[in-house]
Coordinates of C-alpha atoms in Angstrom, one line a residue:
M1 CA 74.0 70.3 108.0
T2 CA 74.5 71.7 111.5
D3 CA 73.7 75.0 113.0
R4 CA 76.2 74.7 115.8
L5 CA 80.0 74.1 115.9
T6 CA 82.4 73.8 118.8
I7 CA 85.9 74.7 117.5
A8 CA 89.0 74.4 119.7
L9 CA 91.8 76.8 119.0
A10 CA 95.2 75.2 119.8
Q11 CA 97.8 77.9 120.4
L12 CA 100.8 75.6 120.4
N13 CA 104.6 75.8 120.6
A14 CA 105.8 73.4 118.0
S15 CA 109.5 72.4 117.8
V16 CA 110.9 72.6 114.3
G17 CA 111.8 69.2 113.0
D18 CA 110.3 67.2 115.9
V19 CA 107.5 65.8 113.7
A20 CA 106.6 63.0 116.1
G21 CA 106.7 65.2 119.2
N22 CA 104.6 67.8 117.5
A23 CA 102.0 65.2 116.5
D24 CA 102.0 63.9 120.1
A25 CA 101.3 67.5 121.2
I26 CA 98.4 67.8 118.8
L27 CA 96.9 64.5 120.1
Q28 CA 97.3 65.9 123.7
A29 CA 95.5 69.1 122.6
R30 CA 92.8 67.0 121.0
A31 CA 92.3 65.0 124.2
A32 CA 92.0 68.3 126.1
A33 CA 89.4 69.5 123.6
A34 CA 87.2 66.4 123.9
G35 CA 83.7 67.3 123.0
A36 CA 84.7 69.8 120.3
D37 CA 83.8 69.2 116.7
L38 CA 87.1 70.5 115.3
L39 CA 90.6 71.4 116.6
L40 CA 92.5 74.0 114.7
T41 CA 96.3 74.1 114.9
P42 CA 98.8 76.7 113.6
E43 CA 100.6 76.9 110.3
L44 CA 102.9 74.0 109.6
S45 CA 102.2 72.6 113.0
I46 CA 103.5 69.1 112.2
V47 CA 107.1 70.3 111.3
G48 CA 107.1 73.6 113.2
Y49 CA 107.4 77.1 111.7
P50 CA 109.6 78.3 110.1
P51 CA 111.3 75.1 108.8
E52 CA 113.5 77.0 106.3
D53 CA 115.4 74.8 104.0
L54 CA 114.7 71.7 106.1
V55 CA 111.5 71.3 104.0
L56 CA 113.7 70.8 100.9
K57 CA 114.8 67.5 102.5
P58 CA 112.5 64.8 101.1
A59 CA 112.9 62.7 104.3
L60 CA 111.3 65.4 106.4
V61 CA 108.4 65.7 104.0
A62 CA 107.9 62.0 104.1
A63 CA 108.1 61.9 107.9
A64 CA 105.5 64.7 108.1
R65 CA 103.2 62.7 105.9
V66 CA 103.5 59.7 108.2
Q67 CA 102.5 61.8 111.1
V68 CA 99.5 63.3 109.2
E69 CA 98.3 59.8 108.4
R70 CA 98.8 58.8 112.0
L71 CA 96.7 61.7 113.2
A72 CA 94.1 61.0 110.5
A73 CA 93.7 57.5 111.8
A74 CA 93.2 58.8 115.3
T75 CA 90.1 60.7 114.2
A76 CA 88.3 57.4 113.5
D77 CA 87.3 57.4 117.2
G78 CA 84.5 59.9 116.6
G79 CA 86.3 62.6 118.6
P80 CA 87.3 66.1 117.3
A81 CA 88.4 66.4 113.7
L82 CA 91.7 68.1 113.2
L83 CA 93.1 70.9 110.9
V84 CA 96.8 70.4 110.9
G85 CA 99.6 72.2 108.9
A86 CA 102.3 70.3 107.0
P87 CA 104.5 70.5 103.9
W88 CA 102.5 68.5 101.3
A89 CA 104.0 67.1 98.1
E90 CA 101.7 66.7 95.1
D91 CA 102.6 66.2 91.5
G92 CA 106.2 67.2 91.9
K93 CA 105.3 70.3 93.8
L94 CA 105.6 71.1 97.5
F95 CA 102.8 73.1 99.2
N96 CA 102.4 74.7 102.5
A97 CA 99.1 73.0 103.4
M98 CA 96.4 72.6 106.0
L99 CA 94.9 69.2 106.1
L100 CA 91.4 68.4 107.4
L101 CA 91.5 65.0 109.2
D102 CA 88.1 63.5 110.0
G103 CA 86.6 60.1 110.3
G104 CA 89.9 58.3 110.0
R105 CA 90.9 59.9 106.7
I106 CA 92.2 63.1 105.1
A107 CA 88.9 64.8 104.3
G108 CA 90.2 68.0 102.7
I109 CA 93.3 70.0 101.9
A110 CA 93.9 73.8 101.7
R111 CA 97.1 75.0 100.1
K112 CA 98.7 78.4 100.7
H113 CA 98.4 80.8 97.7
D114 CA 100.2 84.0 98.8
L115 CA 103.8 83.1 99.7
P116 CA 105.7 85.8 101.6
N117 CA 109.1 86.8 100.3
Y118 CA 110.2 89.8 102.4
G119 CA 111.8 90.5 105.7
T120 CA 112.2 87.2 107.6
F121 CA 110.2 85.3 105.0
D122 CA 111.4 83.5 101.8
E123 CA 108.7 80.9 101.2
K124 CA 108.8 81.3 97.4
R125 CA 112.1 79.4 97.3
L126 CA 110.6 76.6 99.4
F127 CA 106.9 76.1 98.3
A128 CA 104.8 76.3 95.2
S129 CA 102.0 78.8 95.2
A130 CA 98.6 77.1 95.0
S131 CA 95.8 78.2 92.8
L132 CA 92.9 80.0 94.4
Q133 CA 90.5 77.4 95.8
G134 CA 87.1 77.2 97.5
P135 CA 86.2 76.3 101.0
M136 CA 86.3 72.8 102.7
M137 CA 83.1 71.1 103.5
F138 CA 82.9 70.0 107.2
R139 CA 79.8 68.6 108.8
G140 CA 77.7 70.5 106.2
V141 CA 79.5 73.8 106.8
R142 CA 81.7 75.5 104.2
I143 CA 84.9 76.6 106.0
G144 CA 87.5 78.8 104.3
V145 CA 91.1 78.2 105.4
P146 CA 93.3 81.1 104.3
I147 CA 96.9 80.3 105.6
C148 CA 98.8 83.2 107.2
E149 CA 99.9 85.5 104.3
D150 CA 96.7 84.6 102.5
I151 CA 94.8 87.0 104.8
W152 CA 97.3 89.9 104.2
F153 CA 96.0 90.4 100.7
P154 CA 92.3 90.3 99.7
D155 CA 92.3 87.8 96.8
V156 CA 92.2 84.5 98.8
C157 CA 89.5 85.5 101.2
E158 CA 87.5 87.1 98.4
C159 CA 87.6 83.9 96.4
L160 CA 86.6 81.9 99.5
A161 CA 83.6 84.2 100.1
E162 CA 82.6 84.1 96.5
T163 CA 82.7 80.3 96.4
G164 CA 80.4 80.0 99.4
A165 CA 82.6 80.0 102.6
E166 CA 80.5 80.6 105.7
L167 CA 83.4 81.3 108.1
L168 CA 87.2 81.7 108.0
L169 CA 89.7 79.8 110.0
A170 CA 93.1 81.3 109.5
P171 CA 96.2 79.4 110.9
N172 CA 99.3 81.5 111.2
G173 CA 103.0 81.5 111.9
S174 CA 103.3 85.3 112.5
P175 CA 106.5 86.3 114.3
F176 CA 106.5 89.0 117.0
E177 CA 107.5 92.5 116.3
V178 CA 106.8 95.6 118.3
T179 CA 103.3 97.0 117.2
K180 CA 102.7 93.8 115.1
G181 CA 99.5 93.0 117.0
D182 CA 97.9 96.2 115.8
R183 CA 98.8 95.4 112.2
R184 CA 97.4 91.9 112.4
L185 CA 94.2 93.2 113.7
S186 CA 93.9 95.8 111.0
V187 CA 94.4 93.2 108.3
A188 CA 91.8 90.8 109.9
V189 CA 89.3 93.6 110.2
A190 CA 89.8 94.4 106.5
R191 CA 89.2 90.8 105.4
V192 CA 86.1 90.5 107.7
S193 CA 84.7 93.8 106.4
E194 CA 85.3 92.8 102.8
T195 CA 83.8 89.3 103.0
G196 CA 81.2 89.7 105.7
L197 CA 82.5 86.5 107.3
P198 CA 83.7 85.9 110.9
M199 CA 87.4 84.9 111.3
A200 CA 89.4 82.9 113.8
F201 CA 93.1 84.0 113.6
L202 CA 95.3 81.3 115.3
N203 CA 99.0 82.0 115.8
R204 CA 101.7 79.8 117.3
V205 CA 103.8 80.7 120.4
G206 CA 107.4 80.1 121.3
G207 CA 110.9 80.8 120.1
Q208 CA 112.6 79.5 117.0
D209 CA 116.2 80.7 116.6
E210 CA 116.0 84.5 115.9
L211 CA 112.2 84.5 115.7
V212 CA 109.7 84.5 118.6
F213 CA 106.0 84.0 118.3
D214 CA 103.6 85.7 120.7
G215 CA 100.4 83.9 120.0
A216 CA 97.8 86.6 120.7
S217 CA 95.2 84.7 118.6
F218 CA 91.7 86.0 118.4
V219 CA 88.2 85.6 116.9
L220 CA 86.4 88.4 115.1
N221 CA 82.7 88.2 114.4
A222 CA 81.3 89.6 111.1
D223 CA 80.4 92.9 112.9
R224 CA 84.2 93.2 113.6
T225 CA 83.8 92.8 117.4
F226 CA 86.1 90.6 119.4
A227 CA 84.6 87.3 120.5
H228 CA 87.8 85.9 121.9
R229 CA 91.4 86.9 122.5
L230 CA 93.9 84.3 123.6
P231 CA 96.8 85.3 125.9
D232 CA 100.2 86.4 124.6
W233 CA 103.0 83.8 124.8
D234 CA 101.1 81.0 126.5
E235 CA 100.3 77.6 125.0
T236 CA 96.6 77.2 125.5
I237 CA 93.5 75.5 124.2
R238 CA 90.5 77.8 123.8
I239 CA 87.1 76.3 123.2
T240 CA 84.9 78.5 121.0
Q241 CA 81.2 78.1 120.4
W242 CA 79.7 79.0 117.0
Q243 CA 76.1 79.2 115.9
R244 CA 74.4 79.8 112.6
G245 CA 71.8 82.6 112.6
A246 CA 69.7 84.5 110.2
N247 CA 72.7 86.6 109.2
G248 CA 75.2 83.7 109.1
W249 CA 77.7 82.3 111.5
A250 CA 78.8 84.0 114.7
C251 CA 81.0 83.0 117.6
T252 CA 79.6 83.3 121.1
P253 CA 81.6 85.9 123.0
G254 CA 84.1 84.6 125.5
E255 CA 87.3 85.6 127.3
I256 CA 89.3 88.5 126.0
S257 CA 92.8 88.2 127.4
P258 CA 94.6 91.6 127.5
P259 CA 97.7 92.1 125.4
D260 CA 101.1 92.8 126.9
A261 CA 101.8 96.5 127.2
D262 CA 105.1 98.1 126.2
P263 CA 107.8 97.2 127.3
A264 CA 106.5 94.0 128.9
D265 CA 106.1 92.7 125.3
I266 CA 109.7 93.3 124.6
Y267 CA 110.9 91.6 127.8
H268 CA 108.7 88.6 127.2
A269 CA 109.9 88.3 123.7
M270 CA 113.5 88.1 124.9
L271 CA 112.6 85.7 127.7
V272 CA 110.7 83.3 125.5
G273 CA 113.3 83.5 122.7
L274 CA 116.2 82.6 125.0
R275 CA 114.2 80.0 126.9
D276 CA 113.3 78.0 123.9
Y277 CA 116.7 78.4 122.2
V278 CA 118.6 77.1 125.3
N279 CA 116.2 74.3 126.0
R280 CA 115.8 73.0 122.4
N281 CA 119.5 73.0 121.9
R282 CA 119.9 71.1 125.2
F283 CA 122.2 73.4 127.0
P284 CA 122.3 72.9 130.8
G285 CA 122.2 76.7 131.2
V286 CA 124.1 79.9 130.3
V287 CA 127.3 81.6 131.3
L288 CA 127.9 85.3 130.8
G289 CA 130.2 88.0 131.8
L290 CA 128.7 90.3 134.4
S291 CA 130.5 93.6 134.2
G292 CA 128.5 95.8 136.4
G293 CA 127.0 97.6 133.4
I294 CA 123.4 97.7 132.2
D295 CA 123.7 95.4 129.2
S296 CA 125.0 92.5 131.1
A297 CA 122.7 93.2 134.0
L298 CA 119.6 93.1 131.8
S299 CA 120.9 90.0 130.0
A300 CA 121.4 88.2 133.3
A301 CA 117.9 89.2 134.4
V302 CA 116.3 87.9 131.3
A303 CA 118.3 84.7 131.6
V304 CA 117.2 84.1 135.2
D305 CA 113.6 84.8 134.3
A306 CA 113.8 82.5 131.3
L307 CA 115.7 79.6 132.9
G308 CA 115.8 80.0 136.6
A309 CA 118.7 81.2 138.8
D310 CA 120.2 77.8 139.1
R311 CA 120.9 77.7 135.4
V312 CA 122.6 81.1 135.1
W313 CA 126.3 81.4 135.9
C314 CA 127.7 85.0 136.0
V315 CA 131.4 85.7 135.9
M316 CA 133.0 89.0 136.8
L317 CA 136.3 89.5 134.8
P318 CA 137.9 92.6 136.3
S319 CA 141.0 94.3 134.9
P320 CA 143.1 97.1 136.4
Y321 CA 140.6 99.5 134.8
T322 CA 137.5 98.1 136.5
S323 CA 136.1 100.5 139.0
R324 CA 135.0 99.6 142.5
D325 CA 131.4 100.7 141.5
S326 CA 131.4 98.0 138.8
L327 CA 132.6 95.3 141.2
E328 CA 129.9 96.3 143.7
D329 CA 127.2 96.5 141.0
A330 CA 128.0 93.1 139.5
A331 CA 127.8 91.6 143.0
G332 CA 124.6 93.4 143.7
C333 CA 123.0 92.1 140.5
A334 CA 124.0 88.5 141.2
A335 CA 122.7 88.8 144.8
M336 CA 119.4 90.3 143.7
L337 CA 118.9 87.6 141.0
G338 CA 120.1 84.8 143.3
C339 CA 122.5 83.4 140.7
R340 CA 126.1 82.2 140.9
L341 CA 128.9 84.8 140.6
D342 CA 132.6 84.0 140.2
T343 CA 135.5 86.3 139.7
V344 CA 138.4 85.7 137.4
R345 CA 140.9 88.5 137.2
I346 CA 142.4 89.0 133.7
E347 CA 145.5 91.1 134.6
P348 CA 147.8 88.0 134.5
A349 CA 146.7 87.3 130.9
M350 CA 147.0 91.0 130.0
Q351 CA 150.6 90.9 131.2
A352 CA 151.3 87.7 129.3
F353 CA 150.1 89.2 126.1
D354 CA 152.1 92.4 126.7
A355 CA 155.2 90.2 127.1
M356 CA 154.4 88.1 124.0
L357 CA 153.8 91.0 121.8
Q358 CA 156.3 93.5 123.2
P359 CA 159.0 92.7 120.6
L360 CA 156.6 93.2 117.7
F361 CA 154.9 96.3 119.3
A362 CA 158.1 98.0 120.3
G363 CA 158.1 101.7 119.6
R364 CA 154.3 101.9 119.3
D365 CA 152.0 103.5 121.9
A366 CA 149.2 101.5 123.5
D367 CA 145.9 102.1 121.6
L368 CA 142.7 100.3 120.7
T369 CA 144.7 97.1 120.1
E370 CA 145.3 96.6 123.8
E371 CA 141.7 97.4 124.6
N372 CA 140.5 94.7 122.2
I373 CA 143.0 92.2 123.7
Q374 CA 141.2 92.7 127.1
S375 CA 137.9 91.9 125.5
R376 CA 139.3 88.8 123.8
I377 CA 140.9 87.6 127.0
R378 CA 137.4 87.7 128.6
A379 CA 135.9 85.8 125.7
V380 CA 138.5 83.1 125.8
T381 CA 137.9 82.7 129.6
L382 CA 134.2 82.5 129.2
M383 CA 134.4 80.1 126.3
A384 CA 136.7 77.9 128.4
L385 CA 134.0 77.7 131.0
S386 CA 131.4 77.0 128.3
N387 CA 133.5 74.2 126.8
K388 CA 134.3 72.7 130.2
F389 CA 130.9 72.7 131.7
G390 CA 128.5 72.9 128.7
H391 CA 126.8 76.2 129.4
M392 CA 126.1 78.3 126.4
L393 CA 127.9 81.7 126.4
L394 CA 125.3 84.5 126.4
T395 CA 126.3 87.5 124.5
T396 CA 125.4 90.9 126.0
G397 CA 125.8 93.6 123.3
N398 CA 122.9 95.8 122.2
K399 CA 121.8 96.9 118.8
S400 CA 123.2 100.5 119.1
E401 CA 126.7 99.1 119.7
M402 CA 126.4 96.5 117.0
S403 CA 125.1 99.1 114.5
V404 CA 128.3 101.1 114.7
G405 CA 130.8 98.4 115.4
Y406 CA 131.3 99.4 119.1
A407 CA 132.1 95.8 119.9
T408 CA 135.1 93.5 119.6
I409 CA 134.9 90.7 117.1
Y410 CA 136.1 87.5 118.8
G411 CA 135.8 89.4 122.1
D412 CA 132.5 90.6 123.6
M413 CA 130.7 89.5 120.4
A414 CA 131.6 85.9 121.2
G415 CA 128.7 83.6 122.3
G416 CA 125.8 81.4 121.2
Y417 CA 122.9 83.8 121.5
S418 CA 122.1 87.5 122.3
V419 CA 118.9 88.7 123.8
L420 CA 119.8 92.3 123.2
K421 CA 120.8 92.0 119.6
D422 CA 117.8 93.8 118.3
V423 CA 117.4 96.2 121.3
Y424 CA 118.7 99.7 121.1
K425 CA 120.5 101.2 124.1
T426 CA 117.7 103.6 125.0
T427 CA 115.3 100.7 125.0
V428 CA 117.8 98.8 127.3
F429 CA 117.4 101.6 129.8
R430 CA 113.7 101.6 129.5
V431 CA 113.3 97.9 129.8
S432 CA 115.7 97.7 132.8
E433 CA 113.7 100.3 134.6
W434 CA 110.5 98.3 133.9
R435 CA 112.0 95.0 135.1
N436 CA 113.2 96.7 138.4
A437 CA 109.5 97.6 139.0
H438 CA 107.7 94.6 137.6
R439 CA 108.1 90.8 137.7
P440 CA 107.2 89.4 134.2
R441 CA 104.2 87.1 134.2
L442 CA 106.3 84.2 132.7
G443 CA 109.4 85.0 134.8
L444 CA 111.2 82.5 137.0
G445 CA 113.2 85.2 138.7
P446 CA 112.6 87.2 141.8
D447 CA 110.0 89.8 142.6
G448 CA 111.4 93.3 143.1
P449 CA 114.5 95.0 141.7
V450 CA 117.0 92.8 139.8
M451 CA 119.8 95.4 139.5
P452 CA 121.1 98.3 141.6
V453 CA 119.7 101.6 140.6
R454 CA 123.2 102.9 139.9
V455 CA 123.5 100.4 137.1
I456 CA 120.8 102.3 135.3
T457 CA 121.9 105.8 136.2
K458 CA 125.6 105.8 135.8
P459 CA 127.2 106.7 132.5
P460 CA 127.9 103.7 130.3
T461 CA 131.5 102.6 129.9
A462 CA 133.5 99.7 128.5
E463 CA 136.2 100.2 131.2
L464 CA 139.0 99.3 128.8
R465 CA 141.2 102.3 129.8
D466 CA 141.2 104.9 132.5
N467 CA 138.2 107.2 132.8
Q468 CA 136.6 105.8 129.6
R469 CA 133.0 106.6 128.8
D470 CA 130.9 105.5 125.8
D471 CA 130.2 109.1 124.8
D472 CA 133.9 109.7 124.4
S473 CA 133.6 107.7 121.1
L474 CA 129.9 107.9 120.3
P475 CA 127.1 110.5 120.4
P476 CA 124.8 110.4 123.4
Y477 CA 122.6 107.3 123.1
P478 CA 119.4 109.2 122.5
L479 CA 120.9 111.0 119.6
L480 CA 122.7 107.9 118.3
D481 CA 119.5 105.8 118.4
A482 CA 117.5 108.5 116.6
I483 CA 120.1 108.5 113.8
L484 CA 120.1 104.7 113.7
H485 CA 116.4 104.5 113.7
G486 CA 116.3 106.5 110.6
L487 CA 119.2 104.8 108.8
V488 CA 118.3 101.2 109.8
E489 CA 114.6 101.0 110.6
L490 CA 113.3 103.5 108.0
E491 CA 116.1 103.2 105.4
Q492 CA 116.4 107.0 105.3
S493 CA 119.3 108.8 103.7
A494 CA 121.7 111.1 105.5
A495 CA 120.0 114.1 103.8
D496 CA 116.6 113.0 105.1
L497 CA 118.0 113.0 108.7
V498 CA 119.8 116.4 108.2
A499 CA 116.5 117.8 106.9
Q500 CA 115.0 116.8 110.3
G501 CA 117.5 119.0 112.1
L502 CA 120.3 116.5 112.9
D503 CA 123.9 117.5 112.5
A504 CA 125.3 116.6 109.1
A505 CA 128.8 115.6 110.2
T506 CA 127.4 113.4 113.0
V507 CA 125.0 111.7 110.6
A508 CA 127.7 111.1 108.0
R509 CA 130.0 109.6 110.7
I510 CA 127.4 107.2 112.0
E511 CA 126.4 106.2 108.5
R512 CA 130.0 105.3 107.7
L513 CA 130.4 103.4 111.0
L514 CA 127.1 101.5 110.2
Y515 CA 128.3 100.3 106.8
I516 CA 131.9 99.4 107.7
A517 CA 130.7 97.3 110.7
E518 CA 128.7 94.9 108.4
Y519 CA 131.5 92.3 108.4
K520 CA 131.3 92.2 112.2
R521 CA 127.6 91.7 112.2
R522 CA 127.8 88.8 109.8
Q523 CA 129.9 87.0 112.4
A524 CA 127.6 87.9 115.4
P525 CA 125.6 85.2 117.2
P526 CA 121.8 85.0 116.5
G527 CA 119.5 87.0 118.7
V528 CA 115.8 87.5 119.1
K529 CA 114.0 89.7 116.6
I530 CA 112.2 92.6 118.3
G531 CA 111.7 95.3 115.7
G532 CA 111.0 95.5 112.0
R533 CA 114.6 95.5 110.7
N534 CA 116.8 93.1 112.7
F535 CA 120.3 92.5 111.5
G536 CA 120.5 89.2 109.7
R537 CA 117.1 88.1 108.6
D538 CA 115.4 91.5 107.8
R539 CA 118.4 93.7 106.8
R540 CA 120.8 91.9 104.4
Y541 CA 123.4 94.4 103.3
P542 CA 126.6 93.7 101.3
I543 CA 129.9 93.7 103.3
S544 CA 131.8 95.3 100.5
N545 CA 129.8 98.4 99.8
A546 CA 131.0 101.8 98.4
F547 CA 127.6 103.5 98.5
R548 CA 127.1 106.4 100.9
T549 CA 124.3 109.0 101.2
A550 CA 126.5 111.6 102.9

């Protein structure tokens, strides 16, 4: 039995499916934590989180076991033991497990009991729920290992405490959401209060398709005070010192890294999500249409901060309706960001389509059809550059527009990823103002402003016809976003919103637009999740849907 433990917390950015690479990263972290007794890694650290249906492939599970055995063998050198996460097959069942590797062998296994099945999570279709179990014995210390969702409900931690656990090590794969950090802390405080045990909460970092993980790991002592807080977004190894006293185990206080404030957290989420998506899918960079508007300006800024200016290619695609202000503002953005800007005029293609379709359109006035053709010409042009040079096309539409279908399918919706997919227009303005005044800590882009002030202050417009403004077709964005927040984020009815003082006809119109645009959203590219109800993983509505609340 020991009265002292040195536990290293490895806040890692695992790559889904790269089992050998992830194991190598764990070995590197172990080397960096030389002298520690134990290295804790995040949930499913061998295969990366979330693996989704990839874990249903027996070959992946077998490959993960090979790496676990390889890591176990490495611990025969007397260095730090390891707690690693992997899918683990036993008796015809597949468990989400944490494996204690010590002395050259697998010395213990903890299996996840509470499987989340809401929002972005659907683990019940992937894993078996384990029975409640007691703590692991490590160097004479009884360590409880609740895995992620196991701490969100009291039963697992209660069982661990009742069966003799002396401290809790909680590996997680907890995706970023605005205000999620406060909820994690509240849950951890509740479990610490109920059990009287200190807890280390370890989260992963990095982007995985539509999810992004902010880390923000921490240690709480039994008196509910912070002993450590790890930085947001960074891969890091934090050495923590633990000692047994008259009242049980406690962690010696160490560094408390401050959390990102709003909206820096939103900006970093977009940056990290795009960075890891582009790099892990081996794109040389991104190409995007830079219109002179705020959405493409913010998307370009995030791309430069995520990838560097040399990997971002902006293209201005003016039509006869493009204003001089837009031409100047696009050039200003590219100059401030230091990225490449080319211009491809689309009027020749517009004329060609007019000529092609004139016999079929004879006798009909120009309308939305011709506006959509412009958007699709731009998409074809940008996709041609993507195909020819390999850059991923970055989509620039925001959540307000996607909610009501104010976007052209196979036009400005085209692309491989969207950093603004879960960002409402009013937040786009707020984040743009923040970036013009602050350089993000992780950013590769320039200090100082990244877009002309006029980009933020001028009325938004698609410039698909003369004198067009977004508020010709939509309510002002503060009103639109308030309605959408109720309908989407809170699942309120039209009557609920009208009772709050909103205009009944406007609410009914927006609800109708929201529902009929579902078929478009099903064909939209992935984009980083920011809030609690992103389109795709969180909010899964039928396309054919006759229900209305107004």
